[in-house]
Coordinates of C-alpha atoms in Angstrom, one line a residue:
M1 CA 0.1 0.0 0.0
R2 CA 1.2 3.6 -0.8
L3 CA 0.2 6.0 1.9
E4 CA 0.1 8.8 -0.6
L5 CA -2.9 7.1 -2.2
L6 CA -5.6 8.9 -0.1
G7 CA -4.6 12.1 -2.0
A8 CA -4.3 10.4 -5.4
D9 CA -5.6 6.8 -6.1
V10 CA -8.1 6.5 -3.2
L11 CA -9.6 9.9 -3.9
D12 CA -9.5 9.0 -7.6
G13 CA -10.9 6.1 -6.4
V14 CA -25.4 -0.2 -7.1
G15 CA -27.7 -1.6 -6.1
A16 CA -30.2 -2.6 -8.7
R17 CA -31.9 0.1 -10.7
H18 CA -35.4 0.9 -9.5
A19 CA -38.0 1.5 -12.4
R20 CA -40.7 2.6 -10.0
E21 CA -40.8 5.4 -7.7
Q22 CA -42.6 5.5 -4.3
A23 CA -46.1 4.1 -4.5
G24 CA -48.5 6.4 -6.4
T25 CA -45.9 8.7 -8.0
G26 CA -45.8 7.0 -11.3
E27 CA -43.5 5.0 -13.6
F28 CA -40.3 6.0 -15.3
S29 CA -38.7 4.7 -18.4
E30 CA -35.1 4.3 -19.0
D31 CA -34.7 6.9 -21.8
D32 CA -33.0 10.3 -21.4
G33 CA -36.0 12.2 -20.3
H34 CA -37.2 13.5 -23.6
G35 CA -39.7 10.6 -24.2
V36 CA -43.2 10.1 -22.9
H37 CA -43.3 8.5 -19.4
G38 CA -45.7 6.0 -17.8
R39 CA -47.9 5.5 -20.8
E40 CA -49.7 2.2 -21.0
Q41 CA -52.3 1.2 -23.6
V42 CA -54.0 -2.1 -23.2
I43 CA -56.5 -3.3 -25.7
R44 CA -58.5 -6.5 -24.8
V45 CA -60.6 -8.3 -27.2
T46 CA -62.9 -11.2 -26.8
V47 CA -64.9 -12.9 -29.6
D48 CA -68.3 -12.6 -27.8
A49 CA -67.9 -8.9 -26.7
L50 CA -65.6 -6.1 -27.3
E51 CA -64.0 -4.0 -24.4
V52 CA -61.4 -1.4 -25.1
C53 CA -59.4 -0.2 -22.1
F54 CA -56.8 2.6 -22.4
T55 CA -54.7 3.1 -19.1
F56 CA -52.8 6.3 -18.7
D57 CA -50.6 6.4 -15.5
G58 CA -53.1 4.6 -13.5
H59 CA -56.4 6.4 -14.8
S60 CA -58.6 4.1 -16.8
A61 CA -61.1 5.3 -19.4
R62 CA -63.3 2.4 -20.2
T63 CA -65.5 1.9 -23.2
S64 CA -67.8 -1.1 -23.3
P65 CA -70.8 -1.7 -25.7
G66 CA -73.0 -3.0 -22.8
E67 CA -74.5 -6.4 -22.7
S68 CA -78.0 -5.2 -23.5
C69 CA -77.1 -3.5 -26.7
M70 CA -74.4 -6.0 -28.0
N71 CA -73.9 -9.5 -27.1
R72 CA -71.7 -10.4 -29.9
I73 CA -69.5 -8.6 -32.5
H74 CA -68.4 -10.5 -35.6
R75 CA -64.8 -10.5 -36.5
P76 CA -64.9 -8.1 -39.5
L77 CA -66.6 -5.5 -37.4
L78 CA -64.2 -6.0 -34.7
S79 CA -61.2 -5.5 -37.0
G80 CA -62.8 -2.3 -38.5
L81 CA -63.3 -0.9 -34.9
L82 CA -59.8 -1.7 -33.9
A83 CA -58.5 0.0 -37.1
L84 CA -60.3 3.2 -36.1
L85 CA -59.6 3.1 -32.4
L86 CA -55.9 2.1 -32.2
P87 CA -54.6 5.1 -34.1
A88 CA -56.7 7.5 -32.0
A89 CA -55.5 5.9 -28.8
L90 CA -51.8 6.1 -29.8
S91 CA -52.2 9.8 -30.5
I92 CA -53.6 10.7 -27.2
P93 CA -50.8 12.5 -25.2
S94 CA -49.8 11.3 -21.8
T95 CA -51.2 13.3 -18.9
S96 CA -48.5 12.1 -16.5
A97 CA -45.9 14.5 -15.0
A98 CA -42.4 13.8 -16.4
S99 CA -39.7 12.6 -14.1
P100 CA -37.9 15.4 -12.3
R101 CA -35.2 16.5 -14.6
V102 CA -31.9 17.6 -12.9
L103 CA -28.5 18.5 -14.2
L104 CA -25.0 17.1 -13.3
V105 CA -22.1 19.4 -14.1
V106 CA -18.5 18.2 -14.6
S107 CA -15.3 20.0 -15.6
S108 CA -14.1 19.9 -19.2
E109 CA -10.3 20.3 -18.1
G110 CA -9.3 16.6 -17.7
R111 CA -6.4 15.3 -19.6
D112 CA -4.5 11.9 -19.3
Q113 CA -6.5 10.8 -16.2
G114 CA -5.4 14.0 -14.5
K115 CA -1.7 13.7 -15.1
T116 CA -1.3 16.7 -17.4
R117 CA -4.6 18.4 -16.5
P118 CA -6.9 17.7 -13.7
G119 CA -10.5 16.8 -14.4
F120 CA -13.5 15.5 -12.4
E121 CA -13.9 12.8 -9.8
M122 CA -15.4 9.7 -11.2
D123 CA -16.2 8.5 -7.7
E124 CA -18.3 11.5 -7.1
F125 CA -20.1 11.4 -10.4
A126 CA -20.8 7.7 -10.2
Q127 CA -22.4 7.9 -6.6
A128 CA -24.5 11.0 -7.6
W129 CA -25.6 9.5 -10.8
L130 CA -26.7 6.2 -9.3
I131 CA -28.6 7.6 -6.3
L132 CA -30.4 10.2 -8.4
K133 CA -31.3 7.6 -11.1
Q134 CA -32.4 5.1 -8.6
N135 CA -34.8 7.7 -7.2
G136 CA -36.5 8.4 -10.5
F137 CA -34.7 11.5 -11.8
D138 CA -34.0 12.2 -15.3
I139 CA -30.2 13.4 -15.6
D140 CA -28.5 15.5 -18.1
V141 CA -24.7 15.9 -17.9
A142 CA -23.1 19.3 -18.9
S143 CA -19.6 20.6 -19.0
P144 CA -18.3 24.1 -20.1
R145 CA -17.0 22.8 -23.5
G146 CA -19.4 19.9 -24.0
G147 CA -18.6 16.7 -25.6
A148 CA -16.5 14.0 -24.0
V149 CA -15.0 14.6 -20.7
E150 CA -12.3 12.8 -18.9
A151 CA -12.1 11.9 -15.2
D152 CA -9.0 11.9 -13.1
K153 CA -7.5 8.4 -12.3
Y154 CA -10.0 6.3 -10.3
N155 CA -10.5 2.5 -9.3
P156 CA -13.0 1.1 -12.0
S157 CA -13.5 -2.0 -9.8
E158 CA -15.1 0.1 -6.9
A159 CA -18.8 -1.0 -6.8
F160 CA -20.2 2.5 -7.7
N161 CA -17.7 3.0 -10.6
A162 CA -18.3 -0.4 -11.9
A163 CA -22.0 0.1 -12.0
V164 CA -21.7 3.4 -13.9
L165 CA -19.2 1.9 -16.4
A166 CA -21.7 -0.7 -17.1
D167 CA -24.5 1.8 -17.7
P168 CA -24.5 2.8 -21.4
Q169 CA -26.8 5.7 -20.7
A170 CA -24.3 7.2 -18.1
M171 CA -21.3 6.6 -20.3
G172 CA -23.1 7.9 -23.3
K173 CA -23.7 11.1 -21.4
L174 CA -20.2 11.5 -20.4
A175 CA -19.1 11.0 -24.0
A176 CA -21.5 13.7 -25.1
T177 CA -21.9 16.3 -22.4
V178 CA -24.1 19.3 -23.1
P179 CA -22.2 22.5 -23.5
T180 CA -23.2 24.9 -20.7
A181 CA -23.9 27.6 -23.3
Q182 CA -26.9 25.5 -24.5
L183 CA -28.5 25.0 -21.2
R184 CA -31.9 26.4 -20.2
A185 CA -32.5 26.8 -16.5
S186 CA -36.2 26.3 -17.0
D187 CA -35.5 22.7 -18.1
Y188 CA -34.3 21.7 -14.6
Q189 CA -35.6 21.3 -11.1
G190 CA -32.1 21.2 -9.7
V191 CA -28.3 21.0 -10.3
L192 CA -25.4 19.2 -8.7
V193 CA -21.9 20.3 -9.5
I194 CA -19.4 17.4 -9.3
G195 CA -15.8 18.2 -7.9
G196 CA -12.4 17.3 -8.9
K197 CA -9.5 19.8 -9.3
G198 CA -10.6 20.6 -12.8
A199 CA -13.6 22.4 -11.4
M200 CA -11.2 25.1 -10.0
F201 CA -10.1 26.0 -13.4
D202 CA -13.0 26.1 -15.8
L203 CA -16.3 26.4 -13.7
P204 CA -15.4 29.7 -12.0
V205 CA -15.2 31.4 -15.2
D206 CA -18.1 29.8 -17.0
T207 CA -20.7 32.6 -17.1
A208 CA -23.2 30.4 -18.9
L209 CA -23.1 28.0 -16.2
H210 CA -23.5 30.8 -13.6
A211 CA -26.5 32.1 -15.3
T212 CA -28.0 28.6 -15.5
I213 CA -27.4 28.1 -11.7
A214 CA -28.8 31.5 -10.8
G215 CA -32.0 30.7 -13.1
I216 CA -32.6 27.3 -11.4
W217 CA -32.2 29.0 -8.0
Q218 CA -34.5 31.9 -8.8
Q219 CA -37.2 29.5 -10.1
G220 CA -37.1 27.7 -6.7
G221 CA -34.9 24.7 -7.8
L222 CA -32.1 23.0 -5.8
V223 CA -28.5 23.9 -6.1
A224 CA -25.9 21.4 -4.8
A225 CA -22.2 20.9 -5.1
V226 CA -19.5 18.6 -3.7
C227 CA -15.7 18.8 -2.9
H228 CA -14.4 21.4 -5.4
G229 CA -17.7 21.7 -7.1
P230 CA -18.7 24.9 -5.0
A231 CA -16.2 26.7 -7.0
A232 CA -18.9 27.1 -9.7
L233 CA -21.0 29.1 -7.2
A234 CA -18.2 31.8 -6.8
G235 CA -19.6 33.6 -9.9
V236 CA -23.3 33.1 -9.3
R237 CA -25.1 36.4 -8.5
L238 CA -28.6 37.0 -7.6
P239 CA -30.8 39.7 -9.2
D240 CA -29.7 42.2 -6.6
G241 CA -26.0 41.7 -7.4
R242 CA -25.3 39.8 -4.2
A243 CA -23.4 36.5 -4.3
M244 CA -25.8 33.5 -4.0
V245 CA -23.7 32.1 -1.2
D246 CA -23.8 35.3 0.9
G247 CA -25.2 34.5 4.2
R248 CA -25.7 30.8 3.4
A249 CA -24.2 27.9 5.4
M250 CA -22.1 25.7 3.3
T251 CA -19.0 23.5 2.9
G252 CA -16.5 22.2 0.4
F253 CA -13.0 21.1 0.2
T254 CA -11.3 22.7 3.1
E255 CA -8.0 24.6 3.4
E256 CA -6.6 21.9 5.5
E257 CA -7.5 19.2 2.9
E258 CA -6.1 21.3 0.0
A259 CA -2.8 21.7 2.0
L260 CA -2.3 18.1 2.1
F261 CA -3.9 16.9 -1.2
G262 CA -3.8 19.9 -3.6
K263 CA -0.1 20.7 -3.7
R264 CA 0.4 19.9 -7.4
W265 CA -2.4 22.1 -8.8
A266 CA -3.5 24.4 -6.0
K267 CA -0.8 26.9 -6.9
E268 CA -2.4 27.5 -10.2
F269 CA -5.9 28.1 -8.9
A270 CA -7.4 31.5 -9.4
F271 CA -8.4 31.3 -5.7
Q272 CA -8.6 28.9 -2.8
L273 CA -12.1 27.5 -2.4
E274 CA -12.6 27.9 1.5
P275 CA -11.2 31.5 1.8
R276 CA -13.2 32.6 -1.4
M277 CA -16.4 31.3 -0.1
R278 CA -15.8 33.0 3.2
E279 CA -15.0 36.3 1.2
L280 CA -18.3 36.1 -0.5
G281 CA -20.1 35.9 2.8
A282 CA -20.7 32.1 3.2
R283 CA -21.1 30.7 6.7
W284 CA -18.4 28.0 6.2
Q285 CA -18.7 24.7 8.1
E286 CA -16.3 21.7 8.1
A287 CA -15.7 18.3 9.6
P288 CA -12.3 16.9 10.4
L289 CA -10.0 16.1 7.5
M290 CA -11.6 13.9 4.8
M291 CA -14.6 13.0 7.1
P292 CA -18.1 13.1 5.5
K293 CA -20.0 16.3 5.9
V294 CA -23.2 17.7 4.2
V295 CA -24.6 21.2 4.9
V296 CA -28.2 21.9 3.9
D297 CA -29.2 25.5 3.9
G298 CA -32.7 25.6 2.3
R299 CA -32.2 24.8 -1.4
L300 CA -28.5 25.0 -1.1
L301 CA -26.8 21.7 -0.5
T302 CA -23.1 21.2 -0.3
G303 CA -20.7 18.3 0.6
Q304 CA -17.1 18.7 1.9
N305 CA -15.2 16.0 0.0
P306 CA -15.6 12.8 -2.0
F307 CA -16.6 10.8 0.9
S308 CA -19.6 13.2 1.3
T309 CA -21.1 12.5 -2.1
A310 CA -23.5 9.7 -1.4
A311 CA -25.0 11.6 1.7
L312 CA -25.3 14.7 -0.5
A313 CA -27.2 12.9 -3.2
D314 CA -29.5 11.4 -0.6
A315 CA -30.1 14.9 0.9
F316 CA -30.8 16.2 -2.7
V317 CA -33.5 13.6 -3.0
R318 CA -35.0 14.5 0.3
A319 CA -34.9 18.1 -0.5
S320 CA -36.8 17.5 -3.8
G321 CA -39.7 16.2 -1.6
R322 CA -39.0 12.6 -2.0
V323 CA -38.0 9.9 0.5
P324 CA -34.7 8.2 -0.8
L325 CA -35.2 4.6 -1.8
A326 CA -33.5 2.0 0.4
R327 CA -30.1 1.1 -0.8
Q328 CA -27.1 -0.8 0.4
A329 CA -24.3 1.5 1.6
W330 CA -21.0 1.2 -0.5
R331 CA -17.7 0.2 1.0
D332 CA -16.3 3.6 1.5
E333 CA -19.5 4.8 3.3
R334 CA -19.5 1.8 5.6
S335 CA -15.8 2.5 6.4
M336 CA -16.4 6.2 7.3
A337 CA -19.4 5.3 9.3
L338 CA -17.3 2.7 11.1
V339 CA -14.7 5.3 11.8
E340 CA -17.3 7.9 13.2
Q341 CA -18.7 5.1 15.4
H342 CA -15.1 4.2 16.6
L343 CA -14.4 7.8 17.6
Q344 CA -17.8 8.4 19.3
Q345 CA -18.1 5.3 21.2
R346 CA -14.5 4.2 22.0
D347 CA -15.8 0.8 23.3
G348 CA -14.2 -1.6 20.8
R349 CA -17.4 -2.5 18.9
A350 CA -16.1 -1.0 15.7
A351 CA -12.9 -2.9 16.0
R352 CA -14.8 -6.1 16.6
E353 CA -17.1 -5.4 13.6
L354 CA -14.0 -4.8 11.4
A355 CA -12.4 -7.9 12.7
Q356 CA -15.6 -9.9 11.9
R357 CA -16.2 -8.5 8.4
P358 CA -13.0 -6.9 7.0
S359 CA -14.0 -7.4 3.4
D360 CA -17.1 -5.2 4.1
H361 CA -14.9 -2.2 4.6
H362 CA -12.0 -0.4 2.9
V363 CA -9.4 -1.1 5.5
E364 CA -6.6 0.8 3.5
L365 CA -8.7 3.9 3.4
I366 CA -9.3 3.7 7.3
G367 CA -5.6 3.4 7.8
M368 CA -4.7 6.3 5.4
L369 CA -7.4 8.4 6.9
G370 CA -5.7 8.2 10.3
F371 CA -2.2 8.7 8.7
Y372 CA -3.2 12.0 7.0
Q373 CA -5.3 13.2 9.9
L374 CA -2.0 12.9 12.0
K375 CA -0.2 15.0 9.5
G376 CA -2.8 17.8 9.9
A377 CA -3.3 17.4 13.6
K378 CA -2.6 20.6 15.6
D379 CA -3.5 19.6 19.1
A380 CA -3.5 16.5 21.5
S381 CA -7.1 15.7 20.8
A382 CA -6.5 15.6 17.1
I383 CA -3.5 13.5 17.4
T384 CA -5.4 11.1 19.7
D385 CA -8.2 10.6 17.3
A386 CA -5.7 10.0 14.3
L387 CA -3.9 7.4 16.5
S388 CA -7.1 5.8 17.3
I389 CA -8.1 5.5 13.6
M390 CA -4.8 4.0 12.7
Q391 CA -5.1 1.5 15.5
L392 CA -8.5 0.5 14.3
A393 CA -6.9 -0.4 10.9
S394 CA -3.5 -1.7 12.0
P395 CA -4.5 -5.3 12.7
H396 CA -5.6 -5.7 9.1
M397 CA -2.8 -3.9 7.4
D398 CA 0.8 -5.1 6.9
E399 CA 2.2 -1.6 6.3
P400 CA 5.4 -0.5 8.2
R401 CA 4.8 3.2 7.5
L402 CA 1.5 3.0 9.2
Q403 CA 3.4 1.6 12.3
V404 CA 5.8 4.5 12.0
A405 CA 3.0 7.0 12.1
M406 CA 1.5 5.5 15.1
A407 CA 4.9 5.6 16.8
E408 CA 5.0 9.3 15.8
A409 CA 1.6 10.0 17.4
H410 CA 2.7 8.3 20.7
W411 CA 5.8 10.4 20.6
R412 CA 3.8 13.7 20.0
L413 CA 1.6 12.6 23.0
G414 CA 4.7 12.4 25.1
R415 CA 4.9 8.6 25.2
T416 CA 8.6 8.6 24.1
E417 CA 9.6 5.1 25.3
L418 CA 6.5 3.5 23.6
A419 CA 7.2 5.3 20.5
R420 CA 10.9 4.4 20.5
S421 CA 10.2 0.7 21.0
Q422 CA 7.6 0.8 18.2
V423 CA 10.1 2.4 15.7
L424 CA 12.9 -0.1 16.7
A425 CA 10.5 -3.0 16.0
V426 CA 9.7 -1.6 12.6
L427 CA 13.5 -1.2 11.8
E428 CA 14.2 -4.7 13.0
K429 CA 12.0 -6.0 10.3
Q430 CA 12.8 -3.4 7.6
P431 CA 16.2 -1.8 8.4
G432 CA 16.2 0.5 5.4
L433 CA 12.9 2.2 6.0
D434 CA 13.9 5.9 5.9
E435 CA 10.8 7.1 7.7
A436 CA 11.5 5.0 10.7
S437 CA 15.2 6.1 10.9
A438 CA 14.1 9.8 10.5
L439 CA 11.6 9.5 13.3
L440 CA 14.1 7.7 15.5
A441 CA 16.7 10.5 15.0
R442 CA 14.0 13.1 16.0
M443 CA 13.3 11.3 19.2
Q444 CA 16.9 11.6 20.3
P445 CA 17.3 13.9 23.3

């Protein structure tokens, strides 16, 4: 395992599709939202009597000749009646309300899986797409330039990514995104902006996107963004000229997270996300480094980092007036929930659960979370939490650098002898490990 993966590969990187919404709300086809939904036409014929039944979205209009008037219709007459009635039936427009239509926005910047230019996060797109689709939304995908877009490096075997890669509709939308200049706010009941460092380059300067977001907001729609996605909101202004985020509670990729994971590209950003949102009057909120957090302020919904995406999509569904359909939590969600349980309860239950079902969780993610939280820890409480997270993962990870990080945590908490013995144990197994030797040198009086 490479401990830098949390900032790269892990951050780079369901359930069955439900065709029916909550009871009584209608049916949804699997097209792209431009067809007619929920239309059923059933023609039932018997030799002795004719009954024509047209069913539109659960409303039935029945025409029957009545037994006293007609007890039998001969086949020639039956064929003539069907010839007249069937075209008329097929021309009747559906009276059902179309599925709610929403917009996912991704950056157009991506090149070479993020190596030469950062793009969007596939993990975030996949989770948002699957949850919104499962809950009956029709989804358009847009980007500043339109056309095909490229994600940063990700793990294609992760359950949510694998599900989207196998979804021809999702992949077709990513291969032919709608240019933001062609969007009409009136077409959408909400928008969710996907993150990735590419979002810091093209979304803040996309005036067409800003106008669309402002229009959706002004007509009472939902506006959501995750990770670096809130960068798109920096240029959104209300009719009175105020920033849309002014006075609103929100979150996004934090300065602490950027300091650890944004070193390559952050120096090229036009602004840093958290300071910019604060300057615009946002009431910024955040969780500890890389922990899930969603902030809902009326119709504005924001998620802090990639691990906040699923909860943000669920919140989006609820804010639309729906109850999210039950689904199985993904491995990353289960892992983060286990960490939160572990930190809150401190009673060993999380450790026992992980020991019983390690494959249900992303153990390396848990270990790296503790590793990086230690890097950002500024007080004893944060160091203690980071150490506790690493200790949760340690029995299931054969990673000497994790042991060195745990030793460093002990040392920073004043447990020098315990730290020294742990480092020496690592060096005994792996004498050439530079991190262990450097920590041992730092611990010398």
